[in-house]
Amino acid sequence: MKVKKLRYSLFLSVFFLHGIAQKATISRADKNYDSYAYVDAIGNYEKVAEKGYQDEKMFQKLGNAYYFGAEFSKALKWYEQLFALYPNQDPEYFYRYSQTLKSNGDYAKANQILEQFNEKKANDKRGLLFKDNKNYLEEIKANSDRFEVVDAGVNSESSEYGSSFLGNKLVFASARDTGGVSKNVFKWTNKSFTNLYWSEIKPDGEMGTPERFERKINSKFNESTPVFTQDGRTMYFTRNNFLEGKRGRDANKNTLLKLYKATLNAEGQWDNVKELPFNSNQYSVAHPALSVDEKTLYFSSDMPGTLGQSDLFKVKINDDGSYGTPENLGPEINTEGRETFPFVSTDNELFFASDGRPGLGGLDVFMAKIDGDKSFYGIQNLGEPINSKQDDFAFLINSKNRNGFFSSNREGGKGNDDIYRFIENKKLDCEQTLSGSITDKDLKTPLSGVKVTLLDANFKALQVVQADAQGYYSFPVNCGRGYHVRAEKDEYLTNELYIKTKTLSTSKNELSVPLERRIKLVGVGTDLAKTLNIPIIYFDLDKSNIRKDAAFELAKVLAVMQEFPEIKIEVRSHTDSRQSVKYNMKLSDKRAKATVDWLVKNGIGSERLIGNGYGESQLVNNCSDGVPCTEEEHQANRRSEFIIVSMNK
């Protein structure tokens, strides 16, 4: 029987070790490991390793035991030995190894390992985010030094984390004791289970002495991460699968995590504890957060439909107190790693912890802005000192005074996890400029007086400007957000282009928009095919007959010549380099004649047409004799052009 730790989502695989020495010790270690008793497993494995025993599975499990316990520096020792002796590992080990290297400050090597992770798992979003933002340390540096951080004043030698505001109190989880005569011990850490405590936040920011939260909320298992409605009468919180003295288990006899709701009664006590209907014995649901209007509940889970090890979800809270169907926040937020500990500020910003995005190591805190339609944009790493080389999570902020709290297992703390208090001196508003030029598509010259409209990703107009004499325009925009730029001018076709702005506030966004004339300017020497965007008239190999698709395009030339009877054109036919020069010249003459005949047959006077073959003398690529080329490359040379030779009546 196993109990799930609150800080992590269920994502462990069971490994099997085939030892040949110290069999009894290895067997005990395996048993501890498979039951998540990592502290005991580490002790047994290390006894064997210290005697020089080397085994791939043992190094994997030692690294994993420390990694899953968020002791990344210790995990690094064993992952280094694993890769030194057995470099051909599954992709996930490359990612874990890179994370532990970051915990040691070795970002250069961590990035090298991430490159190898990308090669092994090219479609993994964690790798793609790194690939698309290899200067992520510059972004983090740009976002850093905006906070003053101190110990919150509520920490003990045990773990404290996952706090929430309740009026002038801070409610948080602590493993400092179980409140009973006998202590229930969590096998992952050999520490007590967590219960909820609260502490007064004094006017000067200092904290009162922590006191246990109400008895009806705390159980003999884990409680954590509460969130309260603004009126202080309803709370949602995380607890192991335990209600009214009954303990639930999954198919493997694990006790997972569930979300519960409690209300404040007339006597001022919390009771009526109920589990939420989308819980399950077979997966974990944890870490609730409420939207500003309190009509949406956010949470973390590994339920079916999860993209990674744990994802962020949301569910609608209906007016009658019922709930909608949970929705995954999607790949804009979630990765194949862990996304967890959501919090929504009154400024409508979603803060969350992730180890799947480029960061400093372990879990980092990120912020995404919530759009009016509940989409997300402008995801930013909060930078130092909120984030560190270790796990940083459970961020919450009072948007009025910019004070708040977060949790971390960074060096220098009192316990395994500690709560820190902060003051934000500068808000993270990632704003940029989107600019560019409006040009004539054919002449490549700037166009002045163009109406330029900025639209959001849903085509809602945001701002309108007029391009200056040099065709230049500029808009203020937000980081990491999709926009459309629409350019309009008389005598030109309207053009609209899409751009997604960059995530770094110091980055520049440039988008030039070419406009095409409604009425084309043509003259002697103009190729009608290019001017009117008519695709090249192709011929099959060694053939001169007009293909059906060629006839469709020739009809466009026909229409122009019918509308402008003064135009005379030369049909120029070209071949590829295969066959002899003489043969190709003859073939191109036949093709030119076939094209002219088609136009004459459809009503164009023969005196307005000239047909000439150029053979292989004017290739559009390097596919000359002896040069290996694809069929598509050769076909590009089998073409016709329509050059205006006269415009006189």
XYZ file of C-alpha atoms in Angstrom:
649
model
C 0.000 0.000 0.000
C 1.504 3.283 -1.077
C 0.598 6.907 -0.454
C 1.229 9.536 -3.109
C 3.347 12.577 -2.229
C 1.630 15.892 -2.979
C 4.520 17.698 -4.658
C 4.815 15.307 -7.586
C 2.477 13.810 -10.115
C 2.347 10.096 -10.753
C 4.830 9.419 -13.518
C 7.224 6.760 -12.277
C 7.982 3.588 -14.173
C 8.877 0.349 -12.468
C 12.389 -0.823 -13.279
C 13.842 -4.311 -12.759
C 17.386 -4.946 -11.599
C 19.298 -8.105 -12.431
C 22.132 -8.020 -9.892
C 24.757 -10.685 -9.600
C 26.452 -9.535 -6.366
C 25.068 -8.403 -2.989
C 21.799 -9.968 -4.104
C 19.982 -9.591 -0.808
C 20.812 -5.886 -0.471
C 19.822 -5.189 -4.061
C 16.578 -7.075 -3.552
C 15.722 -4.965 -0.522
C 16.595 -1.798 -2.417
C 14.386 -2.821 -5.334
C 11.501 -3.465 -2.978
C 11.930 -0.052 -1.372
C 12.222 1.650 -4.764
C 9.130 -0.009 -6.215
C 7.111 1.069 -3.163
C 8.396 4.672 -3.483
C 10.396 4.313 -0.239
C 13.248 6.226 -1.822
C 15.186 7.049 1.344
C 15.487 3.364 2.246
C 16.174 2.415 -1.375
C 18.998 4.955 -1.618
C 20.615 3.602 1.537
C 20.637 0.032 0.253
C 21.777 0.904 -3.272
C 24.600 3.118 -2.029
C 25.895 0.375 0.281
C 26.394 -1.809 -2.769
C 27.745 0.996 -4.969
C 30.360 1.974 -2.385
C 31.818 -1.519 -2.683
C 32.469 -0.938 -6.389
C 29.450 -2.728 -7.783
C 28.422 -1.266 -11.149
C 25.112 -1.892 -12.840
C 23.119 0.177 -15.318
C 19.754 -0.360 -13.625
C 21.203 0.434 -10.202
C 22.659 3.743 -11.441
C 19.320 4.568 -13.084
C 17.415 3.897 -9.874
C 19.849 5.790 -7.670
C 19.644 8.784 -9.979
C 15.859 8.510 -10.170
C 15.429 8.121 -6.403
C 17.258 11.381 -5.790
C 15.681 13.072 -8.839
C 12.120 12.240 -7.796
C 12.988 13.467 -4.323
C 14.142 16.799 -5.826
C 17.730 16.247 -4.644
C 19.169 17.090 -8.037
C 22.805 17.563 -7.027
C 22.885 14.056 -5.563
C 21.050 12.654 -8.593
C 23.724 14.213 -10.812
C 26.446 12.006 -9.276
C 24.676 8.828 -10.336
C 23.478 10.068 -13.728
C 27.061 11.048 -14.527
C 28.215 7.516 -13.738
C 25.294 6.086 -15.703
C 26.168 8.056 -18.854
C 29.893 7.487 -18.456
C 29.471 3.714 -18.461
C 26.206 3.285 -20.382
C 25.748 6.295 -22.717
C 22.959 4.734 -24.809
C 19.977 5.685 -22.627
C 16.296 6.353 -23.273
C 15.523 10.013 -24.119
C 13.954 10.750 -20.725
C 17.277 10.078 -19.013
C 18.916 12.719 -21.202
C 16.329 15.230 -20.044
C 16.745 14.322 -16.368
C 20.509 14.467 -16.739
C 20.284 17.965 -18.246
C 18.089 19.108 -15.354
C 20.561 17.838 -12.756
C 23.414 19.538 -14.599
C 21.494 22.813 -14.315
C 21.163 22.254 -10.567
C 24.968 22.320 -10.489
C 25.116 25.493 -12.605
C 26.604 23.685 -15.612
C 24.276 25.178 -18.228
C 26.719 24.696 -21.110
C 26.808 20.926 -20.675
C 23.085 20.826 -19.856
C 22.393 22.469 -23.221
C 24.643 19.924 -24.971
C 22.652 17.093 -23.392
C 19.425 18.816 -24.460
C 20.735 18.861 -28.045
C 21.149 15.085 -27.834
C 17.687 14.800 -26.287
C 16.329 16.645 -29.350
C 18.049 14.210 -31.686
C 16.508 11.248 -29.901
C 13.016 12.721 -29.460
C 12.581 15.358 -32.151
C 8.877 16.086 -31.531
C 9.063 16.540 -27.765
C 7.895 20.065 -26.897
C 10.494 20.380 -24.135
C 13.215 19.991 -26.729
C 11.442 22.180 -29.275
C 11.084 24.998 -26.743
C 14.819 24.796 -26.105
C 15.578 24.633 -29.826
C 13.461 27.723 -30.503
C 14.879 29.672 -27.561
C 18.521 28.761 -27.092
C 19.106 32.215 -25.610
C 16.709 31.423 -22.762
C 19.296 32.410 -20.146
C 19.306 35.927 -21.606
C 15.520 36.069 -21.290
C 15.700 34.881 -17.687
C 18.387 37.463 -16.936
C 16.248 40.218 -18.464
C 13.341 39.201 -16.207
C 15.467 38.917 -13.055
C 16.165 41.224 -10.105
C 12.585 42.459 -9.812
C 11.916 40.915 -6.387
C 13.156 41.222 -2.826
C 13.009 37.741 -1.268
C 13.291 36.748 2.407
C 12.391 33.737 4.532
C 8.653 33.871 5.235
C 9.114 33.283 8.940
C 6.870 30.205 9.157
C 9.389 27.490 8.275
C 10.571 24.566 10.396
C 13.148 21.839 9.883
C 10.447 19.920 8.022
C 8.762 20.856 4.743
C 6.497 23.872 4.324
C 4.968 24.757 0.952
C 1.831 25.455 -1.084
C 0.385 28.541 0.585
C -2.815 30.546 0.056
C -4.347 33.812 1.276
C -7.339 33.746 3.631
C -8.037 37.308 4.650
C -5.022 38.423 6.678
C -3.803 34.864 7.131
C -1.497 32.622 5.147
C -2.625 28.976 4.983
C 0.054 26.460 4.012
C 1.109 22.811 4.215
C 3.642 21.659 6.775
C 5.159 18.297 7.738
C 6.315 19.591 11.147
C 4.091 17.087 12.988
C 0.936 15.004 12.656
C -0.769 16.359 15.745
C -1.201 12.916 17.324
C 0.537 10.596 19.768
C 1.923 8.408 16.984
C 3.418 9.886 13.857
C 2.471 8.761 10.375
C 5.560 8.680 8.206
C 5.673 9.216 4.467
C 7.900 6.515 2.971
C 9.351 8.682 0.176
C 11.097 10.932 2.699
C 10.725 9.205 6.085
C 9.079 12.476 7.210
C 5.647 13.172 8.632
C 2.679 13.707 6.336
C 1.666 17.302 5.692
C -1.258 19.069 7.346
C -2.601 22.560 6.852
C -1.456 25.397 9.128
C -2.149 29.094 9.184
C -0.257 32.178 10.253
C -1.315 35.809 10.598
C 0.206 38.243 8.098
C 0.894 41.318 10.232
C 0.686 44.882 8.837
C 4.486 45.159 8.742
C 4.742 41.914 6.736
C 5.975 39.808 9.639
C 4.264 36.478 10.316
C 2.507 35.253 13.426
C 3.156 31.889 15.092
C 1.828 29.060 12.864
C -1.203 27.188 14.194
C -2.828 24.005 12.963
C -5.817 24.479 10.677
C -9.135 22.972 11.694
C -9.281 19.310 12.642
C -12.070 18.416 10.206
C -9.835 19.443 7.312
C -6.625 17.782 8.451
C -6.452 13.977 8.315
C -3.805 11.380 9.073
C -2.613 11.645 5.445
C -1.430 14.597 3.323
C -3.313 17.887 2.969
C -1.966 20.736 0.895
C -2.501 23.678 -1.483
C -5.799 25.215 -0.395
C -7.547 28.038 -2.225
C -10.384 30.160 -0.803
C -13.207 32.117 -2.390
C -13.061 35.884 -1.921
C -15.831 35.825 0.681
C -13.779 33.326 2.719
C -16.634 30.821 2.996
C -15.569 28.090 0.539
C -12.264 26.311 0.208
C -10.824 23.777 -2.215
C -7.813 21.741 -1.157
C -5.697 18.694 -1.971
C -5.690 15.527 0.094
C -4.735 11.920 -0.358
C -7.695 9.739 -1.298
C -9.203 9.658 2.194
C -12.700 10.703 3.274
C -14.826 9.829 6.321
C -12.274 7.311 7.539
C -12.112 5.445 4.218
C -8.910 5.262 2.225
C -9.139 4.782 -1.551
C -6.585 3.014 -3.719
C -5.937 2.543 -7.411
C -5.526 -0.792 -9.184
C -1.935 -1.025 -7.881
C -3.003 -0.242 -4.305
C -1.572 3.287 -4.476
C -3.380 6.052 -2.595
C -3.424 8.969 -5.028
C -4.441 12.628 -4.733
C -7.884 14.171 -4.919
C -9.481 17.604 -4.710
C -11.953 18.346 -1.931
C -14.325 21.178 -1.139
C -15.316 22.454 2.324
C -17.581 25.280 3.475
C -17.634 27.547 6.539
C -20.674 26.888 8.742
C -22.647 29.314 10.900
C -20.375 28.611 13.861
C -17.321 29.659 11.864
C -15.998 26.118 11.449
C -14.966 24.341 8.262
C -17.033 21.236 7.552
C -19.124 19.506 4.864
C -15.988 18.113 3.206
C -16.819 16.615 -0.181
C -14.632 15.316 -2.981
C -15.061 16.837 -6.420
C -16.883 14.714 -9.016
C -14.037 14.561 -11.541
C -11.700 12.844 -9.057
C -10.762 9.226 -9.634
C -9.056 6.439 -7.741
C -6.980 5.801 -10.881
C -5.271 9.184 -11.311
C -4.279 12.212 -9.239
C -5.999 15.611 -9.153
C -4.293 18.331 -7.100
C -3.358 21.981 -6.460
C -6.549 24.003 -7.074
C -6.701 27.663 -8.155
C -9.679 29.926 -8.847
C -10.219 32.358 -11.711
C -10.849 36.014 -10.884
C -14.631 35.607 -11.309
C -14.493 32.283 -9.401
C -16.369 30.527 -12.215
C -13.377 28.420 -13.283
C -11.277 26.053 -11.199
C -7.735 25.326 -12.384
C -5.789 22.292 -11.174
C -2.981 19.862 -11.965
C -3.569 16.232 -12.920
C -2.274 13.183 -14.748
C -5.795 12.168 -15.810
C -6.404 10.689 -19.298
C -5.695 13.307 -21.933
C -2.618 14.581 -20.114
C 0.150 15.607 -22.533
C 3.009 15.071 -20.093
C 3.801 13.812 -16.611
C 1.275 16.252 -15.146
C -0.741 18.961 -16.929
C -2.803 21.972 -15.993
C -6.554 21.643 -16.493
C -9.585 23.856 -15.949
C -13.214 23.084 -15.182
C -16.273 25.325 -15.163
C -18.057 25.902 -11.840
C -21.740 26.221 -12.698
C -24.150 28.574 -10.909
C -25.887 25.622 -9.245
C -22.594 24.380 -7.783
C -22.118 21.572 -10.285
C -19.056 21.255 -12.510
C -18.431 21.028 -16.223
C -16.053 18.642 -17.954
C -12.352 19.217 -17.200
C -10.415 20.697 -20.137
C -6.678 20.407 -20.720
C -5.098 23.858 -21.109
C -3.376 22.486 -24.198
C 0.138 22.628 -25.645
C 0.332 26.411 -25.310
C 0.842 25.784 -21.565
C 1.564 22.080 -21.097
C 4.624 20.046 -22.103
C 5.754 16.435 -21.758
C 7.199 17.401 -18.368
C 5.448 18.622 -15.211
C 3.140 21.615 -15.178
C 1.713 22.135 -11.713
C 0.783 24.564 -8.889
C -1.408 27.056 -10.818
C -2.383 30.437 -9.360
C -4.498 33.177 -10.990
C -3.869 36.783 -9.901
C -6.529 39.488 -9.883
C -4.665 40.939 -12.891
C -5.793 37.808 -14.774
C -2.328 36.280 -14.956
C -1.745 32.544 -14.677
C 1.334 31.631 -12.647
C 2.471 28.007 -12.695
C 5.506 25.804 -12.130
C 7.077 23.767 -14.932
C 10.179 21.689 -15.534
C 9.342 21.279 -19.223
C 10.275 24.815 -20.287
C 13.753 26.334 -20.527
C 14.676 27.331 -17.001
C 17.345 27.476 -14.324
C 16.790 23.918 -13.086
C 14.059 21.798 -11.510
C 10.664 23.483 -11.427
C 10.686 27.159 -12.430
C 7.809 29.604 -11.997
C 6.298 31.009 -15.203
C 3.602 33.570 -15.921
C 1.114 33.625 -18.797
C -1.467 36.307 -19.456
C -5.065 35.152 -19.807
C -6.873 36.713 -22.745
C -10.529 37.621 -22.668
C -11.428 34.421 -24.503
C -9.467 32.386 -21.909
C -6.519 31.759 -24.212
C -2.962 32.295 -23.007
C -0.092 34.353 -24.344
C 3.203 35.976 -23.363
C 4.569 33.091 -21.283
C 7.569 34.354 -19.296
C 10.068 32.857 -16.858
C 9.959 35.026 -13.701
C 13.746 34.974 -13.439
C 15.876 35.179 -10.318
C 15.542 35.361 -7.351
C 12.101 33.708 -7.551
C 13.629 30.915 -9.620
C 16.812 29.080 -8.711
C 18.769 25.987 -9.684
C 16.375 23.867 -7.587
C 12.581 23.458 -7.432
C 10.601 26.724 -7.201
C 6.813 26.556 -7.185
C 3.486 27.521 -5.539
C 3.741 31.243 -6.364
C 0.988 33.614 -5.227
C 0.821 37.403 -5.225
C -1.397 40.167 -3.887
C -1.860 42.299 -7.002
C -2.608 45.442 -4.956
C 0.557 45.653 -2.862
C 2.721 43.337 -5.028
C 3.600 41.194 -2.006
C 3.423 37.435 -2.081
C 4.849 34.034 -1.282
C 6.380 31.069 -3.077
C 7.920 27.734 -2.150
C 11.385 26.354 -2.890
C 13.867 23.692 -1.846
C 16.833 25.946 -2.654
C 20.038 25.904 -0.675
C 20.081 27.852 2.574
C 16.580 26.923 3.682
C 15.529 25.497 7.033
C 13.809 22.365 5.776
C 13.391 20.304 2.635
C 10.868 22.797 1.208
C 10.480 26.304 2.572
C 8.121 29.215 2.030
C 9.613 32.567 1.046
C 8.066 36.023 1.183
C 8.690 38.594 -1.543
C 8.029 42.162 -2.635
C 7.845 42.777 -6.387
C 9.497 46.098 -7.264
C 8.850 45.959 -10.999
C 5.943 44.245 -12.746
C 6.675 41.785 -15.529
C 5.093 43.568 -18.485
C 6.722 42.215 -21.603
C 6.011 44.865 -24.246
C 7.624 45.205 -27.643
C 7.266 47.040 -30.934
C 6.062 45.528 -34.193
C 7.194 47.557 -37.194
C 7.909 47.269 -40.876
C 7.514 48.798 -44.326
C 4.731 48.694 -46.900
C 6.128 48.286 -50.424
C 5.027 47.916 -54.026
C 5.433 44.213 -54.710
C 6.742 44.631 -58.256
C 8.718 47.860 -58.021
C 10.080 47.117 -54.496
C 9.547 50.793 -53.613
C 7.963 52.090 -50.366
C 4.306 53.118 -50.403
C 3.112 56.087 -48.356
C -0.387 56.785 -47.114
C -1.228 53.096 -46.628
C -3.857 52.261 -43.996
C -2.289 49.675 -41.673
C -4.442 47.795 -39.152
C -3.204 45.666 -36.264
C -5.529 42.752 -35.427
C -5.270 40.101 -32.721
C -5.142 36.364 -33.408
C -8.955 36.302 -33.650
C -8.999 39.167 -36.202
C -10.246 41.770 -33.745
C -8.954 45.210 -34.800
C -6.712 46.723 -32.123
C -5.161 49.826 -33.713
C -5.005 51.659 -37.051
C -2.127 53.840 -38.308
C -1.056 55.338 -41.634
C 2.315 54.462 -43.129
C 4.636 57.468 -43.422
C 6.388 58.794 -46.544
C 8.883 55.917 -46.377
C 6.095 53.347 -46.020
C 7.024 52.758 -42.361
C 4.532 51.731 -39.658
C 4.840 50.764 -35.970
C 2.592 49.270 -33.258
C 3.113 48.516 -29.539
C 2.524 44.784 -28.951
C 2.802 42.165 -26.215
C 5.429 39.437 -26.112
C 4.653 35.952 -27.348
C 1.318 36.819 -28.915
C -0.133 36.281 -32.386
C -1.123 39.283 -34.532
C -2.339 40.015 -38.067
C -1.166 43.109 -39.949
C -3.503 44.322 -42.711
C -2.413 46.903 -45.321
C -4.923 48.729 -47.580
C -4.427 51.330 -50.339
C -6.405 52.439 -53.371
C -5.328 50.785 -56.629
C -3.733 47.932 -54.638
C -4.987 44.565 -53.474
C -5.356 44.369 -49.692
C -2.738 42.129 -48.084
C -2.733 40.615 -44.590
C 0.141 38.775 -42.894
C 0.428 36.909 -39.561
C 3.248 37.157 -37.041
C 3.825 35.765 -33.550
C 5.891 38.141 -31.480
C 9.015 36.960 -29.689
C 9.121 36.147 -25.988
C 12.089 38.312 -24.976
C 11.169 41.917 -24.156
C 14.322 43.262 -25.807
C 13.606 41.460 -29.086
C 12.487 43.266 -32.240
C 9.563 42.209 -34.413
C 9.747 43.227 -38.061
C 7.127 42.505 -40.706
C 7.149 44.116 -44.149
C 3.965 43.882 -46.209
C 4.143 43.974 -50.046
C 1.085 45.209 -51.940
C 0.170 44.158 -55.463
C -1.410 46.614 -57.925
C -4.967 45.896 -58.993
C -4.067 47.059 -62.509
C -0.666 45.818 -63.635
C 1.807 48.107 -65.329
C 3.053 46.361 -68.444
C 5.216 47.341 -71.359
C 7.361 45.930 -74.104
C 9.457 43.138 -72.638
C 6.962 42.230 -69.927
C 6.334 38.506 -69.418
C 2.574 38.118 -69.035
C 3.033 34.852 -67.174
C 4.954 36.585 -64.373
C 2.897 39.756 -64.368
C -0.401 37.924 -64.031
C 0.965 35.226 -61.713
C 0.345 32.571 -64.329
C 2.230 29.368 -63.533
C 4.729 28.126 -66.082
C 3.140 26.277 -69.026
C 4.628 22.820 -68.712
C 5.031 20.113 -71.334
C 5.526 16.399 -70.804
C 8.904 14.894 -71.639
C 9.510 14.706 -75.435
C 5.972 16.015 -76.094
C 4.669 19.187 -77.751
C 0.944 18.739 -77.273
C -0.923 21.074 -74.893
C -1.736 19.383 -71.566
C -5.117 19.946 -69.947
C -3.565 21.899 -67.085
C -1.611 23.982 -69.629
C -4.824 24.786 -71.502
C -6.350 26.111 -68.291
C -3.421 28.528 -67.835
C -3.325 29.495 -71.529
C -6.937 30.603 -71.183
C -5.701 33.406 -68.923
C -3.305 34.629 -71.625
C -6.125 34.346 -74.115
C -8.371 36.553 -71.957
C -5.736 39.292 -71.725
C -5.135 39.300 -75.472
C -8.861 39.463 -76.126
C -9.267 42.419 -73.756
C -6.258 44.319 -75.159
C -6.223 43.755 -78.952
C -3.180 46.026 -79.444
C -0.862 43.631 -77.637
C 1.440 41.382 -79.647
C 3.451 38.678 -77.943
C 6.316 36.317 -78.594
C 5.767 32.789 -77.310
C 9.114 31.475 -76.140
C 9.399 27.741 -75.625
C 12.189 26.075 -73.654
C 13.278 22.480 -72.991
C 15.437 20.722 -70.442
C 18.986 19.582 -71.257
C 18.224 15.921 -71.787
C 18.650 14.867 -75.440
C 20.923 16.674 -77.884
C 21.044 20.425 -78.488
C 19.669 19.929 -82.012
C 16.835 17.715 -80.826
C 15.865 20.158 -78.070
C 15.841 23.125 -80.433
C 13.504 21.252 -82.772
C 11.273 20.156 -79.875
C 11.016 23.700 -78.495
C 10.025 25.019 -81.956
C 7.221 22.452 -82.038
C 6.075 23.523 -78.553
C 6.090 27.209 -79.469
C 4.080 26.429 -82.608
C 1.641 24.272 -80.610
C 1.076 27.152 -78.172
C 0.573 29.696 -80.984
C -1.804 27.306 -82.790
C -3.868 26.922 -79.617
C -4.238 30.698 -79.246
C -5.090 31.133 -82.978
C -7.615 28.318 -82.760
C -9.263 30.190 -79.886
C -9.636 33.476 -81.812
C -6.313 35.377 -81.656
C -5.053 36.652 -85.001
C -1.854 34.977 -86.150
C -0.320 38.420 -86.928
C -0.292 39.119 -83.174
C 1.751 36.042 -82.350
C 5.357 34.997 -82.813
C 6.569 31.549 -81.777
C 10.222 30.743 -81.180
C 12.007 27.785 -79.684
C 15.090 28.312 -77.504
C 15.858 24.682 -76.756
C 18.114 24.247 -73.742
C 19.922 27.571 -74.241
C 18.175 29.369 -71.346
C 17.981 26.917 -68.442
C 16.541 28.314 -65.184
C 18.763 26.108 -63.025
C 22.061 24.237 -63.249
C 20.595 21.095 -64.799
C 22.859 21.057 -67.845
C 24.304 17.959 -69.499
C 25.929 15.594 -67.006
C 24.477 17.267 -63.898
C 22.234 14.918 -61.855
C 18.815 16.511 -61.268
C 15.373 15.436 -60.139
C 12.428 15.198 -62.501
C 10.938 18.317 -60.883
C 14.155 20.260 -61.552
C 14.194 19.178 -65.205
C 10.511 20.032 -65.632
C 11.171 23.618 -64.492
C 13.130 24.063 -67.731
C 10.308 22.729 -69.936
C 8.375 25.987 -70.017
C 6.793 28.737 -72.130
C 7.008 32.502 -71.712
C 4.732 35.205 -73.171
C 6.768 38.345 -73.848
C 5.046 41.558 -75.031
C 6.843 42.718 -78.174
C 4.430 45.493 -79.207
C 1.583 47.513 -77.722
C 0.727 49.653 -80.763
C -2.643 49.498 -82.478
